[in-house]
């Protein structure tokens, strides 16, 4: 929101690969990946289940370490960036602490980093206002709907005004109608804050609606198959992505473009009866 | 919950850089090492520091005593073990049956709640003398009754919980199949409750042994581990008393492992946490 | 059992929990207080009915059952019905109102039992506290270092198969040697120590489970906040452990009482319920109803102990929200 | 706990510091120990410059072990049990044989036909265990009976097992369990049982008789610790005075015991004091003097007894240090001048009527 | 599959309403509803969360009883139809019994209704073949992916050759790509068996892709707002709905039509910050 948009890339992934050691042998989750996310840019990762979207995001967040390659966040190592709280993160499950109120949950990162209590209170009010939950500050997560919980999680991720937001299928557990509403909210919020976003999703329309660029990944071992730039982004400011867009021709075209990138040239027909990819 | 499930759920907690093989080894080595260290300190205290062997016999003298009175120890272990086994079996059966009844009829459930709560807190020492009066001091039945009561509580509570674990989608399914209540019990309720029942039985197993043993302190035929521990201790034969204690620990362990094995055997296909392929 | 399935909460599980019907965000709390009060009353009444039913079964069996009980083969499967074995319910109750002995200074039986129970309760409470400290301490160590869990947990489980009663005299004897400055080991401390031996077990297991219970997602959240071990402990692990700790503490309280009574019997400590338990058991031949008094006392004591911990659960209600929701 | 090593200033008449002493009983407070409570209550210990703490024991406390471990200064225990402990390594000395006779009975129903130890064969014989069973085995051994020829049933704290027929012959102390029988209601008559309802075998009349309540002291300290020696004599003097009081004032001793925490009712307590007196008095050589013949008989019985698990109580003669009349004799001598009946010549038991329930 | 398609309607809902009595008062879940599903017809129910879709389906299945009105299934009362096993049912959660193998789960209804063991085995083989899981007969549910589990649930629902299939968000828990695959499968299967389907979903594209008619419901208390007939159904046989359809103009048009019916004339704009509809 207030941070000046610097020219250094928000995320710089270079030659990162990841191998998990398991009881049944090694799993190559990612093959060397290169990806740059500019400051303020909205990038979605899409791909079949198990292709390594979450893994890639976790490497950026320094929740896991790459087997090879480097990850930089705003020019720092990912570890440094984590310690400096350069990013905010949200997962598919809202992951609210059930014993804390809405306000308490949003306050958590601020508390942990020793924010003074007065500053905290005003920041929380601001955040809850931003996600439209000002009236629910004293509710407990179990008293909220799924969509409201996710909004709290997003507010929490934004609490420390990060310049980068990492979101792993944050709307995956919501029903489609709530989901569309949340997408619209997210567009507004990310425009307001000016943060870069790395957004993992399974939904093509979602990726299309939200992103400046959509990174399409191939099945395991995860590679980047194609990066589809959204013409939407070029034509219109992100904040202007409204509900009407969803019914426009250009939207369907982009959806089709991503669909085809995803199916990667292979015939789309009913592969049928086959085993799932995961 | 089975140890296996714990591992699966908390696998990320494995110390960094430790392979699965190392983990498997350490899981065995670590407890053995702890046991050996304790034994070592004990032996050291007795033989080097010189804590009187009269009060705290050394591990070595206990082992000697174990060998010396092997026959009578086996005999005593069998007596106590039989009582505990009968108690465990009876208590488990009673617990499962009563839980089934309580799960079926709400009034029974609500009425049994305080009674079970009371049974859960009654000290065996309090009950042993009156049960001996009620069931006769000349048979093992009083002890078996105590072991039964002790086993009953965890089995009942866990089973009752298990009977409540059927998920709505399964109940709906059964209704959609127009399944009779017997069919529902057989195909849904019992299998759902099974892990809970088995957990209850496992918890009950140690309790059964310990209560059968403690009950021997309070009357009834002699010959079990409990009465021999007390007799040996009363005549200051502490090494022998400890040998009987070791036997009773072993007995408890056998019961625990047997029920754990039963659990593993019947639960081979319990859904584990979804592991990534 | 269940938590393992939800630990990795697949999309299915989480979606299910989100779309579960119910008044999750209705006004106020989950249920209205008046209703809740009414239901609590009903629970008590049913419970009372259960106890009355047991008393009725007792009396009916006593009336109809053969004096020497029902013997099948060698085993007496149903008890004797003599006054010696099964005193009348009303005799047991009436006995509580009478003085303990004919001695002029004798107090009524119930008062003696209450005083003894209070004394035992105090000792059990100390034992429980020690058990709490030891149990939670062990759980912390085991949670922090997996290797410690592997090394200690089997022994902790094994420790409960040790016939504690065999150790009461040893504990008492060792205790009597402890004398540090003005501090002198008292006999009741031996009893409390034995009580703590029984109490620590469920607490250690429950606390370990609880400390390990936070979802992976919450642990990673804390990591993403660069929160240290202690911060994670205070903000995440302890709160998340509450639903596991409460039943464990309740069990621990019941165990502490049982342990205290056993140890009192075993060491002959004066003043407690264990002491009058053996004393009155010794008088049961001539005064069968009297022996039941301390038994009831011990049961009520256990319930009071467990109940006080349940009270703790009410205070910590906010930490049990997930528990209530499921 | 090693407190008898006072600074020696604890003179008899010196009103200064009292020497702390711990006495371990072998059961809960009851008339069996009336003399000690009387000495306490009537200030006899204090007069000797001692401050005595009387420690009752419970189910599992072994008094002689508490003494051997140094937890206490003196302990009351049965001779055969301590002989076993001595063989295991305890270093203890019987310094006063308070009970001159065995008070153990084996009680059966009047119509049971069990009239002597020889009749035990094939019967269910009750015993408390905890080392109280050696007289039975010794008596049986004298009759040529092996301990496996009977079924030993552990009695709990009351006589219900006997009253309900689980046991053919129950172990009973004259002063306690026998009274419990006489306090119980006979369901057939609605009245209390009477002595006529039972056959009573007294071990005193058998080869199994063994010495019972004795005062034990730490042998090593007796040999080397002068303060302890001094305290021992003073302690014994006070104890003697206590028991003499109990002999002459059973009612008073009974009340003192009740006040000291015995849970028994007045009639039972009085019975117990009275019966205990009968085990002590008369003491022809003076109270507490160990009769060598009785000692030898106890040792012989202990050597002969084998329990049902095949274990021996002792396998060899106890050391000479196991008993000594030195201290009790000195105490008796010091009390000689006072107007005390130290042999119980004039002792007359009283008649006690037991009431229902021992209350 | 082999049943002759009769002329009596598969489902006939007349004036059905439903009130739930709860502790906090009565909840009017459905206002009087009329709906007819022809034999062999594929009808989707769509509407915001809490609008009573599941409730309506449960009434048809006789898992709940209507407060007023009647439900007929193939001319019988819904209770009779349930006892006669006239329908098969599948839920959002696959609801497999975790202690039974794939084959055992599919066998469950057959076992319960006393089908002979030989006939059972051949039927199970046939069903598993149909859902493409012939090789997984001896696996346990936890060894399957979510999509495979749902296929087992569908096979189970088809076990007794019902002429009516009730499906409550059967693909709700799947990721989008798996979901599309399952939709294609379902089209094939329902064409093969000729069963009527009542299909509850949140997803407009899903409803559009699958259905002959889409029933759009309004928020609580649930009413039918509009029934949108899919021109797709008129133009092409259901079995011919292939992957390509998803990228065709007519598909997007139908999606838009349902979207608009769903938003019910109310302006589509960013209602933003408001509370969720449920
Ligand atoms: N901790 C782990 N140990 C072993 N293998 C893992 C681990 N985490 C992920 N994997 C494997 O790495 C691969 C990529 O997983 P990842 O979770 O990144 O996929 P994803 O694209 O996020 O899938 P989804 O869409 O299902 O979330 C998968 O095959 C997975 O099984
Ligand atoms: N058993 C019940 N008791 C009380 N209220 C209920 C019950 N079942 C459903 N409801 C209520 O009835 C309404 C309709 O619920 P229903 O489950 O049919 O909605 P739905 O359209 O299937 O929603 P979703 O899309 O979330 O599955 C909701 O408001 C719900 O809270
Ligand atoms: C359970 C039990 N019962 C009896 C005794 C032994 N005991 C100690 S004093 C005494 C005399 C009668 O009261 C007896 C028999 C014991 N130690 N434990
Ligand atoms: Mg993922
Ligand atoms: Mg629904």
XYZ file of C-alpha atoms in Angstrom, chain A:
278
model
C 0.000 0.000 0.000
C 2.548 2.515 1.115
C 5.726 0.696 0.086
C 7.396 2.169 -2.960
C 7.511 -0.356 -5.773
C 11.164 -1.103 -6.218
C 12.674 -2.358 -9.402
C 14.230 -5.496 -7.921
C 12.202 -8.627 -8.760
C 9.844 -9.867 -6.073
C 10.811 -13.480 -6.685
C 13.765 -14.806 -8.604
C 13.894 -18.584 -8.944
C 17.003 -19.895 -10.689
C 17.624 -23.509 -11.577
C 15.702 -24.778 -8.591
C 15.028 -28.452 -8.355
C 13.677 -30.495 -5.492
C 13.985 -34.168 -4.613
C 12.118 -35.638 -1.634
C 13.579 -38.619 0.140
C 10.870 -41.041 1.177
C 10.750 -44.588 2.439
C 9.828 -45.834 -0.973
C 12.631 -43.973 -2.668
C 13.359 -40.524 -3.988
C 10.676 -38.358 -5.500
C 11.711 -35.775 -8.028
C 9.127 -33.117 -7.331
C 10.598 -30.333 -9.438
C 12.987 -30.323 -12.341
C 15.174 -27.244 -12.651
C 12.863 -24.255 -12.730
C 13.501 -20.657 -13.603
C 10.920 -18.037 -12.841
C 10.908 -14.335 -12.149
C 8.018 -12.490 -10.595
C 8.230 -8.716 -10.888
C 7.357 -6.483 -8.001
C 3.630 -5.865 -7.931
C 2.978 -8.592 -10.463
C 0.212 -11.190 -10.078
C 1.395 -14.615 -11.197
C -0.634 -17.814 -10.958
C 0.771 -21.336 -10.934
C -1.501 -23.901 -12.472
C -1.010 -27.548 -13.278
C -2.262 -31.019 -12.484
C -2.281 -32.298 -8.960
C 1.154 -33.315 -7.745
C 3.040 -31.288 -10.320
C 4.894 -29.361 -7.652
C 3.021 -26.065 -7.406
C 2.936 -26.165 -3.634
C 6.507 -27.335 -3.501
C 7.652 -24.386 -5.577
C 5.722 -21.990 -3.400
C 7.110 -23.518 -0.239
C 10.616 -23.095 -1.571
C 9.938 -19.425 -2.140
C 8.584 -19.171 1.391
C 11.624 -21.022 2.777
C 9.386 -23.665 4.281
C 11.504 -26.204 2.439
C 14.964 -26.070 0.935
C 15.716 -26.625 -2.709
C 17.908 -29.563 -3.626
C 19.702 -27.310 -6.101
C 19.401 -23.777 -7.403
C 18.681 -20.514 -5.653
C 15.589 -18.636 -4.652
C 15.743 -14.916 -4.090
C 13.012 -12.735 -2.708
C 13.505 -9.032 -3.219
C 17.151 -9.734 -3.780
C 17.617 -11.554 -0.478
C 17.929 -15.250 0.135
C 14.561 -16.799 0.838
C 15.651 -17.495 4.395
C 16.588 -13.885 5.002
C 13.327 -12.826 3.403
C 11.397 -15.081 5.745
C 13.201 -13.753 8.790
C 12.596 -10.224 7.537
C 8.930 -11.001 6.970
C 9.101 -9.958 3.378
C 6.098 -12.056 2.431
C 2.660 -12.919 3.698
C 1.289 -16.391 3.145
C -2.134 -18.055 2.936
C -3.064 -21.674 2.394
C -5.998 -23.646 1.096
C -7.283 -24.137 4.605
C -7.592 -20.773 6.223
C -5.510 -22.170 9.105
C -6.924 -19.811 11.688
C -6.176 -20.575 15.310
C -9.560 -21.727 16.586
C -9.018 -20.325 20.069
C -8.387 -16.797 18.854
C -10.977 -14.344 17.715
C -10.884 -12.876 14.256
C -8.986 -9.904 15.593
C -6.687 -12.160 17.576
C -5.863 -14.178 14.511
C -5.025 -11.131 12.470
C -2.997 -9.840 15.400
C -0.861 -12.963 15.606
C 2.014 -11.957 13.308
C 2.027 -8.472 14.803
C 2.225 -9.888 18.317
C 5.006 -12.225 17.361
C 7.029 -9.377 16.008
C 6.492 -7.190 18.983
C 4.261 -4.556 17.437
C 3.030 -2.185 20.150
C -0.479 -2.826 21.244
C -1.941 0.504 20.139
C -0.413 0.340 16.673
C -1.636 -3.224 16.505
C -5.216 -2.341 17.257
C -5.394 0.308 14.594
C -3.721 -1.921 12.028
C -6.178 -4.709 12.785
C -9.126 -2.390 12.387
C -7.714 -1.253 9.071
C -7.189 -4.818 7.872
C -10.598 -6.064 8.936
C -12.113 -3.110 7.211
C -10.209 -3.958 4.080
C -11.533 -7.510 4.002
C -15.011 -6.406 5.038
C -15.065 -8.064 8.426
C -14.996 -5.027 10.684
C -18.141 -6.223 12.444
C -16.784 -9.655 13.111
C -13.644 -8.794 15.047
C -14.784 -10.632 18.163
C -16.134 -13.730 16.496
C -14.340 -17.041 16.628
C -13.364 -18.843 13.440
C -15.958 -21.577 13.970
C -18.617 -18.913 13.867
C -17.591 -17.855 10.374
C -18.360 -19.271 6.974
C -15.554 -20.667 4.872
C -15.334 -17.547 2.779
C -15.126 -15.305 5.800
C -12.393 -17.489 7.267
C -10.386 -17.116 4.114
C -10.792 -13.367 4.274
C -9.395 -13.415 7.795
C -6.469 -15.480 6.558
C -5.834 -12.961 3.830
C -6.010 -10.092 6.284
C -3.512 -11.941 8.443
C -1.202 -12.443 5.471
C -1.377 -8.728 4.772
C -0.881 -7.685 8.379
C 2.721 -6.653 8.022
C 2.297 -4.967 4.650
C 4.382 -7.530 2.817
C 5.413 -6.683 -0.699
C 4.846 -10.287 -1.668
C 1.814 -12.464 -1.043
C 2.093 -16.251 -1.397
C -1.237 -18.029 -1.743
C -1.615 -21.787 -2.106
C -5.102 -22.525 -3.428
C -6.597 -20.106 -0.941
C -10.074 -20.520 -2.405
C -9.832 -24.240 -3.062
C -12.244 -25.146 -0.298
C -14.904 -22.607 -1.189
C -17.956 -23.106 -3.300
C -17.865 -21.567 -6.704
C -20.053 -18.619 -5.997
C -18.235 -17.603 -2.864
C -15.051 -18.173 -4.750
C -15.898 -15.721 -7.456
C -16.707 -13.139 -4.846
C -13.383 -13.738 -3.111
C -11.529 -13.405 -6.375
C -13.062 -10.009 -6.922
C -12.046 -9.026 -3.413
C -8.526 -10.232 -3.962
C -8.197 -8.215 -7.127
C -9.245 -5.141 -5.215
C -6.988 -5.833 -2.254
C -3.914 -6.597 -4.298
C -4.471 -3.425 -6.248
C -4.822 -1.490 -3.019
C -1.648 -2.888 -1.514
C 0.372 -3.075 -4.682
C 1.907 -6.351 -3.511
C 3.221 -8.977 -5.861
C 1.240 -12.220 -5.642
C 2.193 -15.806 -6.332
C -1.064 -17.672 -6.512
C -1.446 -21.444 -6.772
C -4.706 -22.684 -8.207
C -6.372 -25.539 -10.030
C -8.976 -23.366 -11.630
C -8.368 -21.979 -15.061
C -10.992 -19.231 -14.870
C -9.604 -18.215 -11.527
C -6.068 -17.994 -12.842
C -7.244 -16.107 -15.874
C -9.389 -13.698 -13.933
C -6.713 -12.826 -11.417
C -3.355 -12.949 -13.100
C -0.994 -10.895 -15.119
C 0.739 -14.085 -16.131
C -0.261 -17.716 -15.733
C 2.525 -20.247 -15.251
C 1.369 -23.612 -16.565
C 3.228 -26.568 -15.125
C 3.494 -30.109 -16.417
C 2.900 -33.266 -14.419
C 5.573 -34.758 -12.233
C 8.423 -34.113 -12.325
C 7.235 -30.533 -12.328
C 8.455 -28.297 -15.084
C 7.189 -25.027 -16.456
C 5.422 -25.896 -19.672
C 4.367 -22.449 -20.719
C 3.881 -19.001 -19.306
C 0.723 -17.437 -20.682
C 0.590 -13.655 -20.465
C -2.934 -12.456 -19.942
C -3.893 -9.936 -22.538
C -6.456 -8.809 -20.007
C -3.617 -7.420 -18.024
C -2.315 -5.435 -20.928
C -5.671 -4.038 -21.842
C -7.010 -3.116 -18.480
C -5.698 -2.156 -15.083
C -6.002 -5.011 -12.684
C -8.323 -3.164 -10.377
C -10.814 -2.872 -13.160
C -11.372 -6.558 -13.474
C -14.999 -6.725 -12.607
C -17.617 -9.384 -12.642
C -18.628 -8.423 -16.179
C -15.246 -9.502 -17.430
C -16.185 -13.094 -16.699
C -18.755 -13.047 -19.429
C -16.653 -11.339 -22.047
C -15.232 -12.913 -25.139
C -11.639 -12.112 -24.258
C -12.035 -13.953 -20.975
C -13.198 -17.142 -22.697
C -10.352 -16.860 -25.144
C -7.791 -16.674 -22.407
C -9.417 -19.589 -20.635
C -9.119 -21.578 -23.825
C -5.510 -20.530 -24.229
C -4.600 -21.747 -20.754
C -6.628 -24.943 -21.210
C -4.662 -25.734 -24.283
C -1.337 -24.934 -22.689
C -2.305 -27.220 -19.864
C -3.236 -30.100 -22.100
C 0.043 -29.365 -23.777
C -0.733 -30.302 -27.343
C -1.753 -33.827 -26.374
C -5.144 -34.714 -27.791
C -7.829 -33.469 -25.469
C -10.237 -36.359 -26.110
C -11.572 -38.661 -23.416
C -8.400 -40.235 -22.214
C -11.029 -41.959 -20.096
C -10.565 -44.972 -17.901
C -6.961 -44.085 -17.276
C -5.483 -43.819 -13.834
C -5.357 -40.391 -12.230
C -2.146 -38.551 -12.563
C -1.631 -38.577 -8.831
